[in-house]
CSV table of C-alpha atoms in Angstrom, one decimal:
chain,number,residue,atom,x,y,z
N,1,UNK,CA,0.0,0.0,0.0
N,2,UNK,CA,1.0,3.6,-0.6
N,3,UNK,CA,2.5,5.3,2.4
N,4,UNK,CA,1.1,8.7,1.6
N,5,UNK,CA,-2.3,10.4,1.5
N,6,UNK,CA,-3.2,13.3,-0.8
N,7,UNK,CA,-6.4,15.1,-1.6
N,8,UNK,CA,-8.2,13.6,-4.6
N,9,UNK,CA,-8.4,16.9,-6.6
N,10,UNK,CA,-7.6,20.6,-6.4
N,11,UNK,CA,-8.2,23.6,-8.5
N,12,UNK,CA,-5.8,26.5,-9.0
N,13,UNK,CA,-6.2,29.8,-10.8
N,14,UNK,CA,-3.7,30.3,-13.6
N,15,UNK,CA,-0.7,32.5,-12.5
N,16,UNK,CA,-1.3,31.7,-8.8
N,17,UNK,CA,0.8,29.4,-6.7
N,18,UNK,CA,-0.5,25.8,-6.5
N,19,UNK,CA,0.1,24.2,-3.1
N,20,UNK,CA,-0.3,20.5,-3.1
N,21,UNK,CA,-0.2,18.8,0.3
N,22,UNK,CA,0.8,15.3,1.2
N,23,UNK,CA,0.6,13.3,4.4
N,24,UNK,CA,3.3,10.7,5.2
N,25,UNK,CA,2.9,10.2,8.9
N,26,UNK,CA,4.6,6.8,8.9
N,27,UNK,CA,7.7,7.9,7.0
N,28,UNK,CA,11.0,6.3,8.2
N,29,UNK,CA,14.2,8.2,8.9
N,30,UNK,CA,15.8,6.7,5.8
N,31,UNK,CA,13.0,7.6,3.4
N,32,UNK,CA,12.9,10.5,1.0
N,33,UNK,CA,9.8,12.2,-0.2
N,34,UNK,CA,9.5,12.2,-4.0
N,35,UNK,CA,7.0,14.0,-6.3
N,36,UNK,CA,6.0,13.1,-9.8
N,37,UNK,CA,3.3,14.3,-12.1
N,38,UNK,CA,1.5,12.7,-15.0
N,39,UNK,CA,0.1,14.7,-17.7
N,40,UNK,CA,-2.6,13.0,-19.7
N,41,UNK,CA,-1.3,10.4,-22.1
N,42,UNK,CA,2.3,10.7,-20.9
N,43,UNK,CA,4.6,8.8,-18.5
N,44,UNK,CA,5.2,10.1,-15.0
N,45,UNK,CA,7.6,13.0,-14.9
N,46,UNK,CA,10.0,13.4,-12.0
N,47,UNK,CA,9.6,16.8,-10.2
N,48,UNK,CA,11.6,17.0,-7.0
N,49,UNK,CA,12.6,15.1,-3.9
N,50,UNK,CA,13.9,15.8,-0.4
N,51,UNK,CA,14.8,14.2,2.9
N,52,UNK,CA,14.3,16.8,5.6
N,53,UNK,CA,15.4,20.2,4.2
N,54,UNK,CA,13.3,22.3,1.9
N,55,UNK,CA,14.3,21.9,-1.8
N,56,UNK,CA,13.8,24.1,-4.8
N,57,UNK,CA,14.5,23.5,-8.5
N,58,UNK,CA,13.3,25.0,-11.8
N,59,UNK,CA,10.0,23.3,-11.6
N,60,UNK,CA,8.9,23.5,-8.0
N,61,UNK,CA,9.6,23.9,-4.3
N,62,UNK,CA,9.2,21.2,-1.7
N,63,UNK,CA,8.5,22.1,1.9
N,64,UNK,CA,8.8,19.3,4.4
N,65,UNK,CA,7.6,19.8,8.0
N,66,UNK,CA,10.1,19.5,10.8
N,67,UNK,CA,8.6,16.2,12.0
N,68,UNK,CA,8.7,15.0,8.4
N,69,UNK,CA,5.1,13.8,8.6
N,70,UNK,CA,3.8,16.0,5.8
N,71,UNK,CA,5.0,18.0,2.9
N,72,UNK,CA,3.8,20.5,0.4
N,73,UNK,CA,4.7,20.8,-3.3
N,74,UNK,CA,4.6,24.4,-4.5
N,75,UNK,CA,4.2,25.4,-8.2
N,76,UNK,CA,4.9,29.1,-7.8
N,77,UNK,CA,3.1,30.3,-10.9
N,78,UNK,CA,0.7,27.7,-12.2
N,79,UNK,CA,0.1,27.5,-15.9
N,80,UNK,CA,-2.5,25.5,-17.9
N,81,UNK,CA,0.3,23.1,-18.8
N,82,UNK,CA,0.6,22.2,-15.1
N,83,UNK,CA,-2.8,20.5,-15.2
N,84,UNK,CA,-1.9,16.9,-14.3
N,85,UNK,CA,-2.1,14.2,-11.6
N,86,UNK,CA,0.5,14.8,-8.9
N,87,UNK,CA,1.9,11.9,-7.0
N,88,UNK,CA,3.7,12.1,-3.6
N,89,UNK,CA,5.8,9.0,-2.8
N,90,UNK,CA,8.2,7.9,-0.1
N,91,UNK,CA,11.0,5.6,-0.7
N,92,UNK,CA,14.3,4.6,0.9
N,93,UNK,CA,17.2,7.0,0.5
N,94,UNK,CA,19.9,4.5,0.1
N,95,UNK,CA,20.5,2.4,-3.0
N,96,UNK,CA,19.4,-1.1,-2.1
N,97,UNK,CA,19.0,-4.3,-4.0
N,98,UNK,CA,15.3,-4.1,-3.0
N,99,UNK,CA,13.6,-1.0,-4.1
N,100,UNK,CA,10.2,-0.1,-5.5
N,101,UNK,CA,8.0,2.9,-5.9
N,102,UNK,CA,4.4,2.5,-4.9
N,103,UNK,CA,1.9,5.0,-6.2
N,104,UNK,CA,-1.2,6.1,-4.5
N,105,UNK,CA,-4.1,7.7,-6.4
N,106,UNK,CA,-2.4,11.2,-6.4
N,107,UNK,CA,-4.0,14.6,-6.6
N,108,UNK,CA,-5.6,15.7,-9.9
N,109,UNK,CA,-4.7,19.4,-10.2
N,110,UNK,CA,-6.8,21.5,-12.6
N,111,UNK,CA,-5.4,24.9,-13.5
N,112,UNK,CA,-8.2,27.2,-14.4
N,113,UNK,CA,-7.8,30.2,-16.8
O,1,UNK,CA,17.9,12.0,-16.4
O,2,UNK,CA,17.8,9.2,-19.0
O,3,UNK,CA,16.1,8.6,-22.4
O,4,UNK,CA,13.8,5.7,-22.0
O,5,UNK,CA,12.2,4.4,-25.2
O,6,UNK,CA,9.3,2.0,-25.3
O,7,UNK,CA,8.0,0.0,-28.2
O,8,UNK,CA,5.3,-0.2,-29.3
O,9,UNK,CA,3.9,3.1,-28.2
O,10,UNK,CA,0.4,1.9,-29.0
O,11,UNK,CA,-1.1,-1.4,-30.2
O,12,UNK,CA,-4.5,-3.0,-30.7
O,13,UNK,CA,-4.4,-6.7,-30.1
O,14,UNK,CA,-6.8,-9.6,-30.5
O,15,UNK,CA,-7.8,-11.5,-27.3
O,16,UNK,CA,-5.8,-14.7,-26.8
O,17,UNK,CA,-2.7,-13.4,-28.4
O,18,UNK,CA,0.5,-12.2,-26.7
O,19,UNK,CA,2.4,-8.9,-27.1
O,20,UNK,CA,6.0,-8.1,-26.1
O,21,UNK,CA,6.9,-4.6,-25.0
O,22,UNK,CA,10.4,-3.4,-25.3
O,23,UNK,CA,12.2,-0.9,-23.1
O,24,UNK,CA,15.5,0.6,-24.1
O,25,UNK,CA,17.6,3.0,-21.9
O,26,UNK,CA,20.4,5.2,-23.1
O,27,UNK,CA,22.6,4.3,-20.1
O,28,UNK,CA,23.4,1.3,-18.1
O,29,UNK,CA,21.0,0.8,-15.1
O,30,UNK,CA,20.9,-1.8,-12.5
O,31,UNK,CA,17.2,-1.7,-11.6
O,32,UNK,CA,14.3,-1.6,-14.1
O,33,UNK,CA,10.6,-1.7,-13.2
O,34,UNK,CA,7.4,-2.5,-15.1
O,35,UNK,CA,4.1,-0.9,-14.2
O,36,UNK,CA,0.6,-1.2,-15.4
O,37,UNK,CA,-1.9,1.7,-15.4
O,38,UNK,CA,-5.5,0.7,-16.1
O,39,UNK,CA,-7.9,3.3,-17.5
O,40,UNK,CA,-8.6,6.0,-14.9
O,41,UNK,CA,-6.3,4.4,-12.3
O,42,UNK,CA,-3.0,5.0,-10.7
O,43,UNK,CA,0.1,3.0,-11.5
O,44,UNK,CA,0.5,-0.5,-10.2
O,45,UNK,CA,3.9,-2.2,-10.0
O,46,UNK,CA,4.1,-5.5,-11.9
O,47,UNK,CA,7.7,-6.5,-11.2
O,48,UNK,CA,11.2,-5.5,-10.7
O,49,UNK,CA,13.7,-6.6,-13.3
O,50,UNK,CA,17.4,-6.8,-12.3
O,51,UNK,CA,20.0,-7.9,-14.8
O,52,UNK,CA,21.3,-11.3,-14.1
O,53,UNK,CA,18.5,-12.5,-11.9
O,54,UNK,CA,14.9,-13.5,-12.1
O,55,UNK,CA,12.3,-10.8,-12.0
O,56,UNK,CA,10.5,-10.2,-8.7
O,57,UNK,CA,6.8,-10.1,-9.1
O,58,UNK,CA,4.3,-8.2,-7.0
O,59,UNK,CA,1.2,-9.8,-5.5
O,60,UNK,CA,-1.3,-10.5,-8.1
O,61,UNK,CA,1.1,-10.8,-11.0
O,62,UNK,CA,2.7,-14.0,-12.2
O,63,UNK,CA,5.5,-14.9,-14.5
O,64,UNK,CA,3.3,-17.1,-16.8
O,65,UNK,CA,1.1,-14.1,-17.5
O,66,UNK,CA,3.8,-11.4,-17.6
O,67,UNK,CA,7.2,-12.9,-18.5
O,68,UNK,CA,10.1,-10.5,-18.3
O,69,UNK,CA,13.5,-10.6,-19.8
O,70,UNK,CA,16.5,-8.5,-18.8
O,71,UNK,CA,19.4,-9.6,-21.0
O,72,UNK,CA,21.6,-6.6,-20.3
O,73,UNK,CA,21.9,-3.3,-18.4
O,74,UNK,CA,20.1,-1.2,-21.0
O,75,UNK,CA,17.2,-3.4,-22.2
O,76,UNK,CA,14.2,-5.3,-20.9
O,77,UNK,CA,11.0,-6.7,-22.3
O,78,UNK,CA,7.6,-7.4,-20.8
O,79,UNK,CA,5.3,-9.9,-22.5
O,80,UNK,CA,1.5,-9.8,-21.9
O,81,UNK,CA,0.4,-13.3,-22.5
O,82,UNK,CA,-3.0,-14.7,-23.6
O,83,UNK,CA,-4.5,-11.3,-23.5
O,84,UNK,CA,-8.0,-10.4,-22.5
O,85,UNK,CA,-9.8,-7.1,-22.6
O,86,UNK,CA,-9.0,-6.6,-18.9
O,87,UNK,CA,-5.3,-6.3,-19.9
O,88,UNK,CA,-6.1,-3.1,-21.8
O,89,UNK,CA,-3.8,-0.7,-20.0
O,90,UNK,CA,-0.8,1.5,-20.3
O,91,UNK,CA,2.4,-0.4,-19.6
O,92,UNK,CA,5.3,1.7,-18.3
O,93,UNK,CA,8.9,0.9,-17.9
O,94,UNK,CA,11.0,2.8,-15.3
O,95,UNK,CA,14.6,2.8,-14.3
O,96,UNK,CA,16.7,3.8,-11.3
O,97,UNK,CA,19.6,5.9,-12.2
O,98,UNK,CA,22.9,6.3,-10.4
O,99,UNK,CA,21.6,9.2,-8.4
O,100,UNK,CA,18.8,7.0,-7.1
O,101,UNK,CA,16.0,8.8,-8.8
O,102,UNK,CA,13.6,6.8,-10.8
O,103,UNK,CA,12.5,7.9,-14.3
O,104,UNK,CA,9.7,6.6,-16.5
O,105,UNK,CA,9.2,5.9,-20.2
O,106,UNK,CA,6.3,7.3,-22.1
O,107,UNK,CA,4.4,4.1,-21.9
O,108,UNK,CA,2.9,1.5,-24.2
O,109,UNK,CA,-0.9,1.8,-24.7
O,110,UNK,CA,-2.4,-1.6,-25.2
O,111,UNK,CA,-6.0,-2.2,-26.3
O,112,UNK,CA,-7.3,-5.7,-26.4
O,113,UNK,CA,-10.4,-6.4,-28.5
């Protein structure tokens, strides 16, 4: 089973920041938080990941709470092309011979003109 | 990141037949994964394919139905055997790169009639 919970769907006005929450209350100390998104008809696209510090890249920012039990993905200026299903995932930080990524249902984000 | 190519990108197949999906990566990777995404659903992990060993299947998936080959560090195949309309899905290949992030191909859209 997925180790995260996310809202089923969200709307965001174009040009505004989209804040997508994720709960991962059972996360272990050696697990990262990863975010992917899937635009219709495409494979999942990697966005960002983090362990305990906040992270930022050209696509998004990731804010992880101090207790690491939840996080928020921020798209600073949402565009219509950001309409997608966003998946929050936890997985082990170290390279192991046993590794797999389990997807939950994700959040369907609709960016509205 | 990596360039992950899947073939075929789409196919329509007759029930009772089998289809082999190919996944080619532009760099050597240790771990490759195969996922299924049924219409309107999230991704479900079918199996993990490591080079030089038997694939590890998730609960609900068996080798007779979904045989996997992993002949080298850049290539894998997934066969969907004795297909039925319930096998109509997107089949996705993913790989774990040296930085430990997992990336996905664009998927193979299979329709069984």
